[in-house]
Coordinates of C-alpha atoms in Angstrom, one line a residue:
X915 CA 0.0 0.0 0.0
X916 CA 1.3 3.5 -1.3
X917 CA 1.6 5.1 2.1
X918 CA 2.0 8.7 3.5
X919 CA 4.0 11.2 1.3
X920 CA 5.2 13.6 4.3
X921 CA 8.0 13.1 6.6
X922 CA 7.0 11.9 9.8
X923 CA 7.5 14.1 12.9
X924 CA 11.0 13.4 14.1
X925 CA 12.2 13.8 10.9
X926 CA 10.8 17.3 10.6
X927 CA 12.0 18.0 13.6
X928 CA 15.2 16.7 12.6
X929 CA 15.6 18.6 9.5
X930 CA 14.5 21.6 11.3
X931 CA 17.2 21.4 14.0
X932 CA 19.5 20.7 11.2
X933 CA 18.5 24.1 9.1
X934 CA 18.6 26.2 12.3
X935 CA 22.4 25.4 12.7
X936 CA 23.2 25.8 9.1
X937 CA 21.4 29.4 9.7
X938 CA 22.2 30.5 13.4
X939 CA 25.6 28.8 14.1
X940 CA 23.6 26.8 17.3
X941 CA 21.6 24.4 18.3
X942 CA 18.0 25.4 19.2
X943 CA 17.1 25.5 22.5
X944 CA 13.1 24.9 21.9
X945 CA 10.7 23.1 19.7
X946 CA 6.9 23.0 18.8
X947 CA 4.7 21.5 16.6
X948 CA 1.1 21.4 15.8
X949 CA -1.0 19.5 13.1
X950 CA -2.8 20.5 10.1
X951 CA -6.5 18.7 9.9
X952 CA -9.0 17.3 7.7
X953 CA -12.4 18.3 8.1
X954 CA -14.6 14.9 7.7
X955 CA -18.0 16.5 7.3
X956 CA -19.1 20.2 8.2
X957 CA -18.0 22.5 5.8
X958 CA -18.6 26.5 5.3
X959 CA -20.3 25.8 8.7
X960 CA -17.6 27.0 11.5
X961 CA -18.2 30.8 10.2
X962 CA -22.1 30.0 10.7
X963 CA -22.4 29.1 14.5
X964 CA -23.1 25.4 13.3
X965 CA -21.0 21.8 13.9
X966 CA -18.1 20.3 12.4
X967 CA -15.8 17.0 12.9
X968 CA -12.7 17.6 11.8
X969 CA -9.4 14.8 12.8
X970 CA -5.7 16.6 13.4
X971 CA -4.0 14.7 10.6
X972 CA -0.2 13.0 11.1
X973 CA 1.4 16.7 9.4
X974 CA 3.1 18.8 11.0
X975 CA 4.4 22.6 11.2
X976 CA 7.2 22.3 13.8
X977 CA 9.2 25.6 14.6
X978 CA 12.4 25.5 16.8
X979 CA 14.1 28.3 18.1
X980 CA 16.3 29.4 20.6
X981 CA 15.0 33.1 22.6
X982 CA 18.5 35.9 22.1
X983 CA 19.6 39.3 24.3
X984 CA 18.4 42.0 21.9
X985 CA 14.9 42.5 21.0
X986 CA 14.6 41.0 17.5
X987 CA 12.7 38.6 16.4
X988 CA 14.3 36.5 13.3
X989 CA 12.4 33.6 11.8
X990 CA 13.8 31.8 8.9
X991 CA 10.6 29.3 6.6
X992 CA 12.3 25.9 4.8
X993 CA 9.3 25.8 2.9
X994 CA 9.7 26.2 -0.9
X995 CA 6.3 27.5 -1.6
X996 CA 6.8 30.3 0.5
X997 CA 7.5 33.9 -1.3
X998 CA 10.8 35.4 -0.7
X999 CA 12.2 36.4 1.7
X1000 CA 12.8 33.2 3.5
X1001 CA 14.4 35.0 6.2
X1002 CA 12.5 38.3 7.9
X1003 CA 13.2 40.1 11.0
X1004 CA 11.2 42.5 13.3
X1005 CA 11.0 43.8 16.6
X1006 CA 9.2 42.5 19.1
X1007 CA 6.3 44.6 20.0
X1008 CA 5.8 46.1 23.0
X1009 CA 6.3 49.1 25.0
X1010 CA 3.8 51.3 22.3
X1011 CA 5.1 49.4 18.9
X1012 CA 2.9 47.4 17.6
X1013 CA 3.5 44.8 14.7
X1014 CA 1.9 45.5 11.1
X1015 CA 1.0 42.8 8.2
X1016 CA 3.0 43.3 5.6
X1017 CA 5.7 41.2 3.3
X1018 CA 5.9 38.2 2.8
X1019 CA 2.8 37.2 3.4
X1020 CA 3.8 34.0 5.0
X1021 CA 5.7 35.9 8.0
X1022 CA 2.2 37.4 9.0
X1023 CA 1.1 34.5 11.0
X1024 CA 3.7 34.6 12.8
X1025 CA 3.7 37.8 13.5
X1026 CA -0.2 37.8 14.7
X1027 CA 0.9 35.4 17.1
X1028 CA 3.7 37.6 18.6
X1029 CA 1.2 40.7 18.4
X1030 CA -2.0 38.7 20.1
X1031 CA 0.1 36.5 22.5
X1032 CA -1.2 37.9 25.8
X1033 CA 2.0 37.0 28.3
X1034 CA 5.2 39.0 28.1
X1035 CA 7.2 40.4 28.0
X1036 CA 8.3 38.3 25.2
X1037 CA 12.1 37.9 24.3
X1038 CA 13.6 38.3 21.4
X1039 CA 14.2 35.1 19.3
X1040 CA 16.0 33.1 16.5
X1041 CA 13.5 30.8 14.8
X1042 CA 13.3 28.0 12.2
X1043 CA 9.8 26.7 10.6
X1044 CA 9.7 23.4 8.7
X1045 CA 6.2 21.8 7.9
X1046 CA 4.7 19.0 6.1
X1047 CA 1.0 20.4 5.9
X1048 CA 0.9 21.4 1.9
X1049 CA 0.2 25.3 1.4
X1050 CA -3.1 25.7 -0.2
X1051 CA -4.3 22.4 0.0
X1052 CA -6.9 22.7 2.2
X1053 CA -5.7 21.1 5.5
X1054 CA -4.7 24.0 7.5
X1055 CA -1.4 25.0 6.8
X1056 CA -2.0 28.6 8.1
X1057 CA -3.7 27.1 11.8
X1058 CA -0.6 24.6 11.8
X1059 CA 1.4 27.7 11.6
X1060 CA 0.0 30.0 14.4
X1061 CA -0.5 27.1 16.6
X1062 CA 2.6 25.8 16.5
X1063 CA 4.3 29.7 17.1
X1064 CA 1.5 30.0 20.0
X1065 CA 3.3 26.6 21.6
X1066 CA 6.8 27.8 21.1
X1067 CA 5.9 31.1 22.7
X1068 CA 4.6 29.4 25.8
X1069 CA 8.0 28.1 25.9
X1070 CA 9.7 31.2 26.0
X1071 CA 6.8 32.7 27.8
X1072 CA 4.2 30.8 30.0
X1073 CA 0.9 31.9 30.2
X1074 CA -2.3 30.4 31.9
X1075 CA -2.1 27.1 29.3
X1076 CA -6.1 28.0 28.8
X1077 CA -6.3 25.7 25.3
X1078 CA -10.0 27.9 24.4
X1079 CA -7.8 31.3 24.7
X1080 CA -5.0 29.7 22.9
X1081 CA -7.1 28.5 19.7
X1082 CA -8.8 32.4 19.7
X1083 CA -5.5 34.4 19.9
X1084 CA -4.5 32.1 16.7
X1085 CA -7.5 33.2 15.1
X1086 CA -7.5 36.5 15.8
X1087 CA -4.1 36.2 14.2
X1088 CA -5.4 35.2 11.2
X1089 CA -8.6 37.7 10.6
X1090 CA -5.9 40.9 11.3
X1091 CA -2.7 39.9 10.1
X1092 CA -3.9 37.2 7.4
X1093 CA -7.0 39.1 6.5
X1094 CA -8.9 35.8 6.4
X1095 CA -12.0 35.7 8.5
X1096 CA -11.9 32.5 9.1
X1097 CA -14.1 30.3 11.6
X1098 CA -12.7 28.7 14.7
X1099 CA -12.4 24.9 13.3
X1100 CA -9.2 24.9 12.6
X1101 CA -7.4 26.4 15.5
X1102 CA -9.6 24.5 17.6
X1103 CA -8.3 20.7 15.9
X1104 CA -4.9 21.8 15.9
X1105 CA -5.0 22.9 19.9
X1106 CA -6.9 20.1 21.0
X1107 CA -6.2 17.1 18.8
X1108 CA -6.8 13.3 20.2
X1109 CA -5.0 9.9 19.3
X1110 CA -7.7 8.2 17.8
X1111 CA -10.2 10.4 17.8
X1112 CA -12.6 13.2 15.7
X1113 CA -13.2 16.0 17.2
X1114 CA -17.1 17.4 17.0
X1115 CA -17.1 21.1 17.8
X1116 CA -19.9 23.3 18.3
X1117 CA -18.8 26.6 16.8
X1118 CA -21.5 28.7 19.0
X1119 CA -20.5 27.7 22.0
X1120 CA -17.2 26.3 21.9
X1121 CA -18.1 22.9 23.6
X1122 CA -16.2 19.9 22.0
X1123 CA -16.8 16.0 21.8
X1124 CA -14.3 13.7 21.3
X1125 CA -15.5 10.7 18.6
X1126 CA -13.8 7.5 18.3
X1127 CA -12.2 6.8 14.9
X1128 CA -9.6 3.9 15.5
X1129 CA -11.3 1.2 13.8
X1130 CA -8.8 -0.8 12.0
X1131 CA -11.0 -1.9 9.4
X1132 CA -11.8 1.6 7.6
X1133 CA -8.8 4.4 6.4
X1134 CA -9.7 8.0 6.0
X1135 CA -8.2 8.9 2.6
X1136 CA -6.6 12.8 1.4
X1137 CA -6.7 13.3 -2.3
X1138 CA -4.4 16.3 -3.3
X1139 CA -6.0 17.6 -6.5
X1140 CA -2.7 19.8 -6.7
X1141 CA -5.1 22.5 -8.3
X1142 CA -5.5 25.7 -6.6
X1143 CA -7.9 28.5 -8.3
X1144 CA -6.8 31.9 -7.0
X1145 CA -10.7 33.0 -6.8
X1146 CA -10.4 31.5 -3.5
X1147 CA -9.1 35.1 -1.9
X1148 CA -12.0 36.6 -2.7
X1149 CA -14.9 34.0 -3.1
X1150 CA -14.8 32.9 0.8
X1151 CA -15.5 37.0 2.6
X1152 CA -18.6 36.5 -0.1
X1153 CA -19.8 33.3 0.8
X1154 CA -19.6 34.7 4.5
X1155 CA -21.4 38.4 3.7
X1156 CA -24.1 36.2 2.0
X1157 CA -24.3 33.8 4.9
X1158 CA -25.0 36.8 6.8
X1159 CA -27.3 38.6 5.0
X1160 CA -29.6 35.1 4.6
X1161 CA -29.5 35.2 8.8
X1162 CA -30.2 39.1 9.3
X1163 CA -33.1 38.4 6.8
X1164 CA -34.6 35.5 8.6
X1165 CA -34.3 37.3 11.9
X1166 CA -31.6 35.4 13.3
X1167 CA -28.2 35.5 15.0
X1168 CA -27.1 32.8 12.7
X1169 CA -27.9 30.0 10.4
X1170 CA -27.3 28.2 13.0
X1171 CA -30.4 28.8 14.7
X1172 CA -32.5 28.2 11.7
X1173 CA -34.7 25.4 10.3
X1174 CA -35.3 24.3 6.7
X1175 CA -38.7 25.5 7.2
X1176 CA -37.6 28.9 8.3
X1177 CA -35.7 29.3 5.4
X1178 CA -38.4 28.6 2.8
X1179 CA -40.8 31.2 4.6
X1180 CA -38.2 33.6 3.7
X1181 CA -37.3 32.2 0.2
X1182 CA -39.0 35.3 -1.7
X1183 CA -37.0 37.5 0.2
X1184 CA -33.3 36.7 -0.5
X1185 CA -31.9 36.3 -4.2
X1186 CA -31.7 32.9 -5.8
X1187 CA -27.8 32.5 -4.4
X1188 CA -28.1 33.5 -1.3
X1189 CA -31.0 31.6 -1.1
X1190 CA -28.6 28.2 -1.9
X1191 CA -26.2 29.5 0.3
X1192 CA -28.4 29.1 3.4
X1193 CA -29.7 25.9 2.2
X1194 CA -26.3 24.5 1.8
X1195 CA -25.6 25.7 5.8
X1196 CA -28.5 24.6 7.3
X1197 CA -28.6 21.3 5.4
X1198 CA -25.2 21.0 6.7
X1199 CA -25.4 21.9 10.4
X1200 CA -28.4 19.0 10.1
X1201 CA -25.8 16.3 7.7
X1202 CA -22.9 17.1 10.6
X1203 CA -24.8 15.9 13.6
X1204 CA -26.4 12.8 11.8
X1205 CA -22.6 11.9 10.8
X1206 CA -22.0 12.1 14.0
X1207 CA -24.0 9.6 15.5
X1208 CA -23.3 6.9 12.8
X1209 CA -19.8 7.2 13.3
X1210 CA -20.7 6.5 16.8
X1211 CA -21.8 3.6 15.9
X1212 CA -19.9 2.4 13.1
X1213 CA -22.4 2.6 10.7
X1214 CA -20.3 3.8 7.9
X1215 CA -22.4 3.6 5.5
X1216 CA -24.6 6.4 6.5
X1217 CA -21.3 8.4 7.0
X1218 CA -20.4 7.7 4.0
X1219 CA -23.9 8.6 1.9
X1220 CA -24.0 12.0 4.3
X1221 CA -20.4 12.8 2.9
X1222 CA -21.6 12.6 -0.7
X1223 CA -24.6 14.3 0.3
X1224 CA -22.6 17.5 1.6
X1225 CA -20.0 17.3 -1.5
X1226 CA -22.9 17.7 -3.7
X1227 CA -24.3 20.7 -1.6
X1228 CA -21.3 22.1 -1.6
X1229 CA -20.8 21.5 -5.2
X1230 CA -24.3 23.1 -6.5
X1231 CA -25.8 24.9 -3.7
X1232 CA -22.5 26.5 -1.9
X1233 CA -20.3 26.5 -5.4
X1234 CA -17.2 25.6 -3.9
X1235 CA -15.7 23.1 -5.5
X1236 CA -14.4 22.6 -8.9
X1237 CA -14.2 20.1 -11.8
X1238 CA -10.7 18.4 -10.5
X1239 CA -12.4 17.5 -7.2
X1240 CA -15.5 16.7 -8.6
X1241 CA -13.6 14.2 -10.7
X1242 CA -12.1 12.9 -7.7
X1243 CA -15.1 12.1 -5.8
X1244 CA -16.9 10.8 -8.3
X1245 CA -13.9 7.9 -9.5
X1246 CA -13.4 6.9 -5.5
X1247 CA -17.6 6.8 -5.4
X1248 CA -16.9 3.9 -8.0
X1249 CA -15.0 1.6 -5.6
X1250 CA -17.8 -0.9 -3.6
X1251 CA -15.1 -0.6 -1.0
X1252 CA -15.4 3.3 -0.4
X1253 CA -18.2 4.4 1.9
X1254 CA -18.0 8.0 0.5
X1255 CA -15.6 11.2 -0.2
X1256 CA -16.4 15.0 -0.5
X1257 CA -14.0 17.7 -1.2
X1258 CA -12.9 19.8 1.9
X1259 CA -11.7 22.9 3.0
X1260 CA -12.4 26.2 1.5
X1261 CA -12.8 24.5 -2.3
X1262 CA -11.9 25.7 -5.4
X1263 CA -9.5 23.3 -5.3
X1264 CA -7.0 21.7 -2.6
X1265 CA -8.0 18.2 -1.0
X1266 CA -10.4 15.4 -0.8
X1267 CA -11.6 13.5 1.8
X1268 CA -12.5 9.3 1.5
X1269 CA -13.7 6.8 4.1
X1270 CA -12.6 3.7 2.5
X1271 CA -12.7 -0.1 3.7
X1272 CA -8.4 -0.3 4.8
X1273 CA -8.3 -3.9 2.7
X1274 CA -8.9 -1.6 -0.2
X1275 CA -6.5 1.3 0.1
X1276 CA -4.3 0.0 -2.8
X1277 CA -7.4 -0.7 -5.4
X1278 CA -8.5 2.8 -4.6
X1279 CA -5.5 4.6 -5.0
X1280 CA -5.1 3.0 -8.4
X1281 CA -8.5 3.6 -9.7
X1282 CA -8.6 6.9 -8.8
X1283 CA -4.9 7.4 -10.5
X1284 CA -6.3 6.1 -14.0
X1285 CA -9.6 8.5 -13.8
X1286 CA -8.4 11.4 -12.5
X1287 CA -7.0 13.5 -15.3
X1288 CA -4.7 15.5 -12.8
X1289 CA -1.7 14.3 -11.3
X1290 CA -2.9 13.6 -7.6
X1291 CA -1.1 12.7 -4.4
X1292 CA -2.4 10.7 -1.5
X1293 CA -2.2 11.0 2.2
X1294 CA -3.7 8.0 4.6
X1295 CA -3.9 9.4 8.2
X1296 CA -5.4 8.2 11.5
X1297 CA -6.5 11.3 13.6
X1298 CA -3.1 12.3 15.4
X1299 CA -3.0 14.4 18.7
X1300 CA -2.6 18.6 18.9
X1301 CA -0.1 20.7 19.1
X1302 CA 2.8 19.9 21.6
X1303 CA 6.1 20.8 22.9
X1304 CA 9.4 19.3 22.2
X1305 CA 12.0 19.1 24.6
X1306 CA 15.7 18.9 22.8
X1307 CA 18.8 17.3 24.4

C-alpha cells in the first residue's frame, strides 16, 4: 500500500534542528509543533455558528528556536512554496510598537501570534519553521502555523495554558494579520487534537466532543488535487457576507439557529444564491450531527452517503468546488469498497476526503490514479494528537 508522502515528525524536527544550525551557528534551545486537519464533514459551517468534525491529521508545522539578548525577532521558513524572503526580522512589540501585516505574506502568522500573545514580555528570538502540511491544499497549513508559534511562545513565555484562549488568539491572528476571516475549526483541531479520535465542535458555543475513529478496518483517505484556483481570496469573505445577510433576513443570530422551514418562509426574500447558500448551511449543520451519530456507531455507511450528500451541496448549492475535485469524488464513489468522499476545506481546489474499507487502500488509489485526469497525491492518516512541545537534548 502506497503510504503517507510527508516526513513523519522526528524527521521534521530533525531537519529543522538541522536548518537552524546551518542558519544560526547553534543548536535550538526549543521546539513546537502542531497538526494541520481534515475536516470529515461540516464545511462552510464553523463561520455560521453550526458543527463540524474535523481529525488533526499526522502533518506537522514544527518551529524550533532558541530566545537571544536583543529585541529582535528572526524567523527563517524551509518551505519552498513560501514567497521570498525566506528569512525576515522584526521587533518585538511592545512598549507602544505594535507589529503591522505586511511582506511576505507567509511571516504574518507569525507575526499575529507575537502581536496577540497575551504573556510577556516576550524575548527576542531566532526561529526555524519546517512543515509537512501542503500550502493551499486545504488542511490547515495557516492554523498549523499560528499554533505551533503559539506553543513555542509558551516556551519562551508561559501563560495560563487556557487551550479555548489559545485557539482564539490564533484566530484573531489570522482575521488581522492574514485578512482571512476565518471560523474557529481549525485552530480549535490543531490545539486540542486526540490519538484516535474526531473531534465534533460546536462553533457557537465552543463545547467539544471527542469521537472514536480507530477502527482498523476503515482508512480515511486525502486526495491532493494539486489545483489551486486563485478565486479562492476573494470568493470565501462572499460566501460569509451572503451567509450573513440570509441570517439578518430571517431574523436570526445565525444560520445556526434556523430550520429548513424557516428558510423557505423567507425564500422570496433573498436572491436565488443567497438563497442556496443558506440551504447549503442549514442542510449541513443537520448532515454534521447525523454523521456524528453513525460514526458513533460504526455505521459507515450512513457516513459515508452524508459525505456525498454535503459534496454535492457544496458543489451546487455552496459552489465551492471545482471540476478536479469533482472528478475525484466521483472515480473513489466507484469503488464498492469506499463508503464515501467530498471535497474539503475552502474548495476551489485543494483536498479530498474518502472513508474507505483499509483492505482496499491500494485498489483505490489506483483507480482513482487512471480517472483522474490531474496528477494527484495521496495521504492516509489516522486522527493524530494537537499541538505539543518538544523538549531537545
Amino acid at each position: 500500500m502506497e503510504g503517507p508522502r510527508d516526513p513523519d515528525l522526528g524527521s521534521l524536527l530533525a531537519a529543522a534542528r538541522g536548518s537552524y544550525r546551518r542558519t544560526f551557528g547553534a543548536d535550538p534551545k526549543i521546539a513546537a509543533s502542531a497538526p494541520g486537519r481534515v475536516n470529515l464533514i461540516g464545511e462552510h459551517t464553523d463561520y455560521n455558528q453550526g458543527f463540524v468534525l474535523p481529525m488533526a491529521l499526522r502533518m506537522y508545522t514544527v518551529i524550533v528556536g532558541s530566545p537571544r539578548e536583543d529585541k529582535i525577532i528572526s524567523i527563517v521558513t524551509t518551505a519552498e512554496e513560501a514567497e521570498d524572503p525566506k528569512k525576515v526580522q522584526f521587533p518585538v512589540p511592545g512598549e507602544g510598537l505594535v507589529l503591522k501585516p505586511g511582506e511576505p505574506r507567509w511571516a504574518n502568522y507569525v507575526k499575529g501570534v507575537v502581536q496577540h500573545y497575551k504573556a510577556g514580555p516576550l524575548p527576542g528570538f531566532n526561529a526555524v519553521i519546517t512543515s509537512s502540511v501542503p500550502l493551499g491544499a486545504g488542511l490547515s497549513s495557516s492554523a498549523s502555523l499560528e499554533v505551533a508559534t503559539y506553543t513555542f511562545l509558551q516556551q519562551l513565555c508561559p501563560d495560563d495554558r487556557d487551550p479555548v484562549a489559545k485557539a482564539l488568539v490564533c484566530q484573531k491572528a489570522e482575521h488581522t494579520f492574514a485578512m482571512m476571516p476565518c471560523g474557529i475549526m481549525d485552530q480549535f483541531i490543531s490545539v486540542m487534537g486526540t490519538e484516535g479520535h474526531a473531534l465534533l465542535l460546536d462553533c457557537r458555543s465552543l463545547e467539544t466532543c471527542l469521537v472514536p475513529l480507530a477502527d482498523p478496518n476503515v482508512l480515511v483517505l486525502i486526495t491532493n488535487s494539486n489545483v489551486r484556483h486563485t478565486l479562492t481570496g476573494s470568493e470565501y469573505p462572499t460566501r460569509r457576507h451572503q451567509c450573513e445577510e440570509a441570517a439578518k433576513v430571517l431574523g436570526k443570530p445565525s444560520l445556526r439557529e434556523a430550520t429548513m422551514t424557516d428558510l423557505e418562509k423567507v425564500k422570496g426574500l433573498l436572491s436565488e444564491e443567497v438563497y442556496r447558500r443558506a440551504r447549503h448551511v442549514i442542510g449541513e449543520i443537520e448532515r454534521t450531527t447525523r454523521a456524528v451519530e453513525a460514526l458513533k456507531s460504526r455505521d459507515y455507511q450512513t457516513f459515508g452517503q452524508l459525505m456525498v450528500e454535503s459534496h454535492n451541496s457544496l458543489r451546487d448549492d455552496y459552489e465551492v468546488s471545482c471540476p478536479e475535485l469533482d472528478e475525484l469524488v466521483s472515480a473513489a464513489m466507484e469503488i464498492p469498497e469506499v463508503y464515501g468522499s467530498r471535497m474539503t476545506g475552502g474548495g476551489f481546489g485543494g483536498c479530498t476526503v474518502t472513508l474507505l474499507e483499509s483492505g482496499a487502500a491500494e485498489k483505490v488509489l489506483r483507480h482513482i490514479k487512471e480517472k483522474y485526469s490531474g496528477k494527484a497525491t495521496f495521504y492516509f492518516s489516522t486522527p493524530s494528537g494537537g499541538a505539543k512541545a518538544h523538549p531537545l537534548p
